[in-house]
mmCIF file of C-alpha atoms in Angstrom:
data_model
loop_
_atom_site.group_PDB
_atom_site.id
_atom_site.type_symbol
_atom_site.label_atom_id
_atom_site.label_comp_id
_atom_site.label_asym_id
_atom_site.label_seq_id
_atom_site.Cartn_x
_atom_site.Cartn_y
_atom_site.Cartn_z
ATOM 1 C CA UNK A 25 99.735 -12.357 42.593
ATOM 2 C CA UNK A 26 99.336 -10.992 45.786
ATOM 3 C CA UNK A 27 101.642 -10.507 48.612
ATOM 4 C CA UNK A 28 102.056 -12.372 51.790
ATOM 5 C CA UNK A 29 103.497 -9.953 54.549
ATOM 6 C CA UNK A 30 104.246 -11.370 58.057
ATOM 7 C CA UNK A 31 103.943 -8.269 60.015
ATOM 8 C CA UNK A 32 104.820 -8.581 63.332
ATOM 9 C CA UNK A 33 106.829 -7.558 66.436
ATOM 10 C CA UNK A 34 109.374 -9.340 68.538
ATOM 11 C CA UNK A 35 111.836 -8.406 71.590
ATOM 12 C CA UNK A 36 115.622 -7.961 70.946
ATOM 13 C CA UNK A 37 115.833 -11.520 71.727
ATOM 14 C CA UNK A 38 113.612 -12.729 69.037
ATOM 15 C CA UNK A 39 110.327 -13.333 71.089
ATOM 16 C CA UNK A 40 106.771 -12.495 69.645
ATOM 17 C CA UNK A 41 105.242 -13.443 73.588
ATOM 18 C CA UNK A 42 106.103 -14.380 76.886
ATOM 19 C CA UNK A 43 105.757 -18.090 77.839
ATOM 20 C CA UNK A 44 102.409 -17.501 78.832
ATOM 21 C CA UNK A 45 101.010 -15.437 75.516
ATOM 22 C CA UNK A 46 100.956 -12.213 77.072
ATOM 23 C CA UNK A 47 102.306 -9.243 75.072
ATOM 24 C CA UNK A 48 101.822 -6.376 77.709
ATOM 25 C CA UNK A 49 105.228 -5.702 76.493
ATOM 26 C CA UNK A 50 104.627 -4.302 73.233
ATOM 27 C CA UNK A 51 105.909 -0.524 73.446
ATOM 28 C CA UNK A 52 108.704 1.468 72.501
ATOM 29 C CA UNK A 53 110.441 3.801 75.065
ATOM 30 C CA UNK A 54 108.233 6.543 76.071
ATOM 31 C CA UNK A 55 104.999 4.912 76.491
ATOM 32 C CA UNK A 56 102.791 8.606 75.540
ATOM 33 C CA UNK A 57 104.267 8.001 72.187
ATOM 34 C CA UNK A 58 102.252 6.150 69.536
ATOM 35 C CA UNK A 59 103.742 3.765 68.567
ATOM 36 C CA UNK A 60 101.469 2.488 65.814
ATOM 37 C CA UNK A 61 103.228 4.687 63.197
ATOM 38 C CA UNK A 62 104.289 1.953 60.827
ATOM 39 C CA UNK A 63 100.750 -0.235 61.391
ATOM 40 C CA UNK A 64 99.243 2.780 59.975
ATOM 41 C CA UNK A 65 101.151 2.799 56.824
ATOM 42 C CA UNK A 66 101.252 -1.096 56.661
ATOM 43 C CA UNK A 67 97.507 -1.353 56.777
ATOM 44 C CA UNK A 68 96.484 0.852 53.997
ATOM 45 C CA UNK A 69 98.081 -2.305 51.827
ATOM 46 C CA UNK A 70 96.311 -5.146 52.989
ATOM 47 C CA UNK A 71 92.849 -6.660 52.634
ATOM 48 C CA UNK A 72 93.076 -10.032 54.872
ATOM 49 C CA UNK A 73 94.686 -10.799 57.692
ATOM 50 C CA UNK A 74 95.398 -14.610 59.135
ATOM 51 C CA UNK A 75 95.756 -15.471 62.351
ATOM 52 C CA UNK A 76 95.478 -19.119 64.765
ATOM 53 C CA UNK A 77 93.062 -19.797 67.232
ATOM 54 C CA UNK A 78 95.401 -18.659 70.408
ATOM 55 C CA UNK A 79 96.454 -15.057 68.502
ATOM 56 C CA UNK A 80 92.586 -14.691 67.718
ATOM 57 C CA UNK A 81 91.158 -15.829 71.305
ATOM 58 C CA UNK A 82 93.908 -13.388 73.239
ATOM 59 C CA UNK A 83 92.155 -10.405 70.835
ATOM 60 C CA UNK A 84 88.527 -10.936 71.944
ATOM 61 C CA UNK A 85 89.235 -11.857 75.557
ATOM 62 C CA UNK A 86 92.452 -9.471 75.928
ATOM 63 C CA UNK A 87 93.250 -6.918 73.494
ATOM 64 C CA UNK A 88 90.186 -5.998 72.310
ATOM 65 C CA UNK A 89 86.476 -7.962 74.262
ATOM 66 C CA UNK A 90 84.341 -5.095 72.663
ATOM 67 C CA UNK A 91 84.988 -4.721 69.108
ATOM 68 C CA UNK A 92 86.370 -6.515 66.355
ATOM 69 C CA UNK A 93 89.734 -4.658 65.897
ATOM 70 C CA UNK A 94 89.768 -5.696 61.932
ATOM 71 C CA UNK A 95 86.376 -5.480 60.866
ATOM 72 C CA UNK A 96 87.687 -3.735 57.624
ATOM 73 C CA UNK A 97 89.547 -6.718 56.987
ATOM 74 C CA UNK A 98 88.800 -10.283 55.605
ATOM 75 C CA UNK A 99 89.843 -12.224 59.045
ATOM 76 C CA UNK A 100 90.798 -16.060 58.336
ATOM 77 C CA UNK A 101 91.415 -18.027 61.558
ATOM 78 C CA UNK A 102 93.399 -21.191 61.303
ATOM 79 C CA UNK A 103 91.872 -23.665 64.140
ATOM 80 C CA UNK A 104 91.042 -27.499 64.493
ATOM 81 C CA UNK A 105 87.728 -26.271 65.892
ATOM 82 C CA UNK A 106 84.922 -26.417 64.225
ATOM 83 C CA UNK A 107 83.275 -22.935 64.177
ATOM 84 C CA UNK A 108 80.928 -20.817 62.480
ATOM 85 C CA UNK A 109 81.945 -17.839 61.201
ATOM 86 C CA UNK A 110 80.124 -14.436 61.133
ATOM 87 C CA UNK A 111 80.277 -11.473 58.827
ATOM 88 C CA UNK A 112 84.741 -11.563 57.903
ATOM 89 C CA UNK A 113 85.435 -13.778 60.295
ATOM 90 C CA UNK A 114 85.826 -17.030 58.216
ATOM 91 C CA UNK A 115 87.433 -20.240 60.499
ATOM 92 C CA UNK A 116 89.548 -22.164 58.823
ATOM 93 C CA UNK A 117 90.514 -26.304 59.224
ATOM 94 C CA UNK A 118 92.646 -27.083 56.887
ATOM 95 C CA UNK A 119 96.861 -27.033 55.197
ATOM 96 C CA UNK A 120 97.866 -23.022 56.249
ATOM 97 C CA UNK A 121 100.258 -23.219 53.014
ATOM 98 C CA UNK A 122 98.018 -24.910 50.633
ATOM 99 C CA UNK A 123 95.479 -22.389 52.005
ATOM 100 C CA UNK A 124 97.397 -19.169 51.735
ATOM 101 C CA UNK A 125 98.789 -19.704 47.905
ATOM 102 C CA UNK A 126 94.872 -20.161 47.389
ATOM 103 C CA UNK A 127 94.567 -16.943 48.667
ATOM 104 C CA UNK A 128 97.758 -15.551 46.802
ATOM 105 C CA UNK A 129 96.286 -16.172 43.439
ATOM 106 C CA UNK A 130 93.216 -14.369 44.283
ATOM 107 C CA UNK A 131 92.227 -10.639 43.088
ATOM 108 C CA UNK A 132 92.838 -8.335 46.208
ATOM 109 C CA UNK A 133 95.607 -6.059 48.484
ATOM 110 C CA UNK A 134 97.743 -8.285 50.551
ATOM 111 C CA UNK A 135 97.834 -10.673 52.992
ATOM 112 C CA UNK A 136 99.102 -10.358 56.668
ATOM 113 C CA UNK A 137 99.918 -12.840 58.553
ATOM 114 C CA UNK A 138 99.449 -11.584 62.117
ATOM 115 C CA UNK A 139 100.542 -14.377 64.279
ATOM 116 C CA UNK A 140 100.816 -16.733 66.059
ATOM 117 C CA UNK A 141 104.120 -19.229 65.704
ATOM 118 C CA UNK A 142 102.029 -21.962 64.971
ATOM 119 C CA UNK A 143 100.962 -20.089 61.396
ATOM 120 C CA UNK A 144 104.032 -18.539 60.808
ATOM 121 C CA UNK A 145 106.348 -21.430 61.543
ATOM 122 C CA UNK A 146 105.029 -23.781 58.012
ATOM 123 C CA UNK A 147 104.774 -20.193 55.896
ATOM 124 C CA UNK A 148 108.680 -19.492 56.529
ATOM 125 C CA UNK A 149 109.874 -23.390 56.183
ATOM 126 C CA UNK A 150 107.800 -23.641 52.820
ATOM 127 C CA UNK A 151 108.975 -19.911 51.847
ATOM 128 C CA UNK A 152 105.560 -18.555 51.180
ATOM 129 C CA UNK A 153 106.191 -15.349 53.027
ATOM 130 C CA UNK A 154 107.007 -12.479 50.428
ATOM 131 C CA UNK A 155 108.036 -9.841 53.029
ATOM 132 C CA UNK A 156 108.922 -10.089 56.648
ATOM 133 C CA UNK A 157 107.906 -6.592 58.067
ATOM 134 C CA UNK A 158 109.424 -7.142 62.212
ATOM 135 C CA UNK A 159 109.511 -4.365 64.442
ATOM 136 C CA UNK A 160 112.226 -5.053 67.254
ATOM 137 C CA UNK A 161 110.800 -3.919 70.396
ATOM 138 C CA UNK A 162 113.660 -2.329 72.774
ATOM 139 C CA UNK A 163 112.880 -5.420 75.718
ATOM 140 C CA UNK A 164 114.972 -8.416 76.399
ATOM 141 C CA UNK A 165 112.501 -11.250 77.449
ATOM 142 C CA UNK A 166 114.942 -13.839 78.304
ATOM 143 C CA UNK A 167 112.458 -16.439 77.636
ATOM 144 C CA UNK A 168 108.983 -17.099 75.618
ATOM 145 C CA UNK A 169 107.551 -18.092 72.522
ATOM 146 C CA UNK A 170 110.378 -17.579 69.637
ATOM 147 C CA UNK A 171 109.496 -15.945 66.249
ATOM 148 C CA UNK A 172 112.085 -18.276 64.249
ATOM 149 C CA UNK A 173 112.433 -21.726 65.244
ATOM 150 C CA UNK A 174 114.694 -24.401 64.437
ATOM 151 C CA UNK A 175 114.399 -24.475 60.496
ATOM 152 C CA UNK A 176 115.517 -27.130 58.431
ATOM 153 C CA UNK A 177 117.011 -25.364 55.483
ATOM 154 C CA UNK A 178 118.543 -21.319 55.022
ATOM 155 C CA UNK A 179 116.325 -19.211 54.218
ATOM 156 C CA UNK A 180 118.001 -15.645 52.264
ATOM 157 C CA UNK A 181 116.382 -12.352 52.681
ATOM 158 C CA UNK A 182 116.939 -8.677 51.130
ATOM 159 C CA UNK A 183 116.533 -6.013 53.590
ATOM 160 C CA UNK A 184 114.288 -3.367 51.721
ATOM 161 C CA UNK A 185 113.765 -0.801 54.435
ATOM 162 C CA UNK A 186 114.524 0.102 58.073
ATOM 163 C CA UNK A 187 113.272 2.613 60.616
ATOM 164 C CA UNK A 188 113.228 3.858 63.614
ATOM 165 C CA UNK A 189 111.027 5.698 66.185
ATOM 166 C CA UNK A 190 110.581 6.029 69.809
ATOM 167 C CA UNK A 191 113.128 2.806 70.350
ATOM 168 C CA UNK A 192 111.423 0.422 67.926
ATOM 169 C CA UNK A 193 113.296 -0.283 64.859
ATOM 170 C CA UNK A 194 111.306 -1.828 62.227
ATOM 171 C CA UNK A 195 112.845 -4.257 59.757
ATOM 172 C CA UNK A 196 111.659 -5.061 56.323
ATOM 173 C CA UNK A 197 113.345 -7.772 54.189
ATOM 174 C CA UNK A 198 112.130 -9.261 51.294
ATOM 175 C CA UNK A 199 112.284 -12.727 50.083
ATOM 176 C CA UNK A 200 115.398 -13.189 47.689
#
């Protein structure tokens, strides 16, 4: 069965955006430094990557208008709209759980869940996220869209692995 990683990176104070979506925020301490180091290892893992209609709209409009930044990838946005897809870009309407443990019990690398709240909130309340790969981002927000909202039930994690490197600490826990 294949894994479901939600790799992502908040603030200190547990944000993944601003109130507004933005992310120009996303750096470690010395901004000449790459900070990409544990993307780099993370990737080489993973054959899709899911992501809702606001994470995948900020990409082509914001982040990156000229290119596809995962065409290597299998891309599966989660959206009420009804879109056509084109060459990995598949656009989903549908149940995100019911879809990813579809996916889980497919042949292939793993699955990333990329973002946004929306996506992630249903995968942690329904515990279908294997690993939680969060890279803490040394910024205090104050405010903005939360990574963990109000859950229902406790969820128990192992932590498998922590780093650090120019400020960032990454955080990697594993479902119990």
């Amino acid at each position: 069965m294949r894994n479901v990683t939600l790799f992502i990176a908040m603030s200190l104070d547990g944000y993944i955006a601003k109130k507004d979506g933005s992310v120009d925020w996303l750096q470690g301490q010395e901004t000449e430094q790459d900070d990409m180091v544990s993307y780099q290892e993370f990737i080489q893992d993973v054959d899709t990557v899911i992501m809702g209609w606001n994470t995948y709209h900020q990409i082509i409009t914001e982040l990156s208008p000229e290119r596809w930044l995962y065409e290597h990838l299998e891309s599966y946005i989660f959206t009420h709209r009804k879109l056509i897809g084109k060459k990995n870009i598949h656009f989903i309407q549908g149940d995100i759980c019911e879809s990813i443990l579809h996916m889980k019990r497919q042949e292939g690398k793993d699955i990333w869940i990329c973002g946004g709240a929306d996506i992630i909130q249903p995968l942690i309340e329904q515990n279908i996220i294997d690993t939680y790969h969060i890279s803490v981002i040394p910024i205090i927000l104050g405010s903005g869209i939360p990574l963990f909202q109000g859950r229902k039930t406790i969820l128990k994690l192992k932590l498998a692995a922590s780093k650090s490197y120019n400020g960032i600490t990454d955080l990697i826990y594993k479902r119990r």
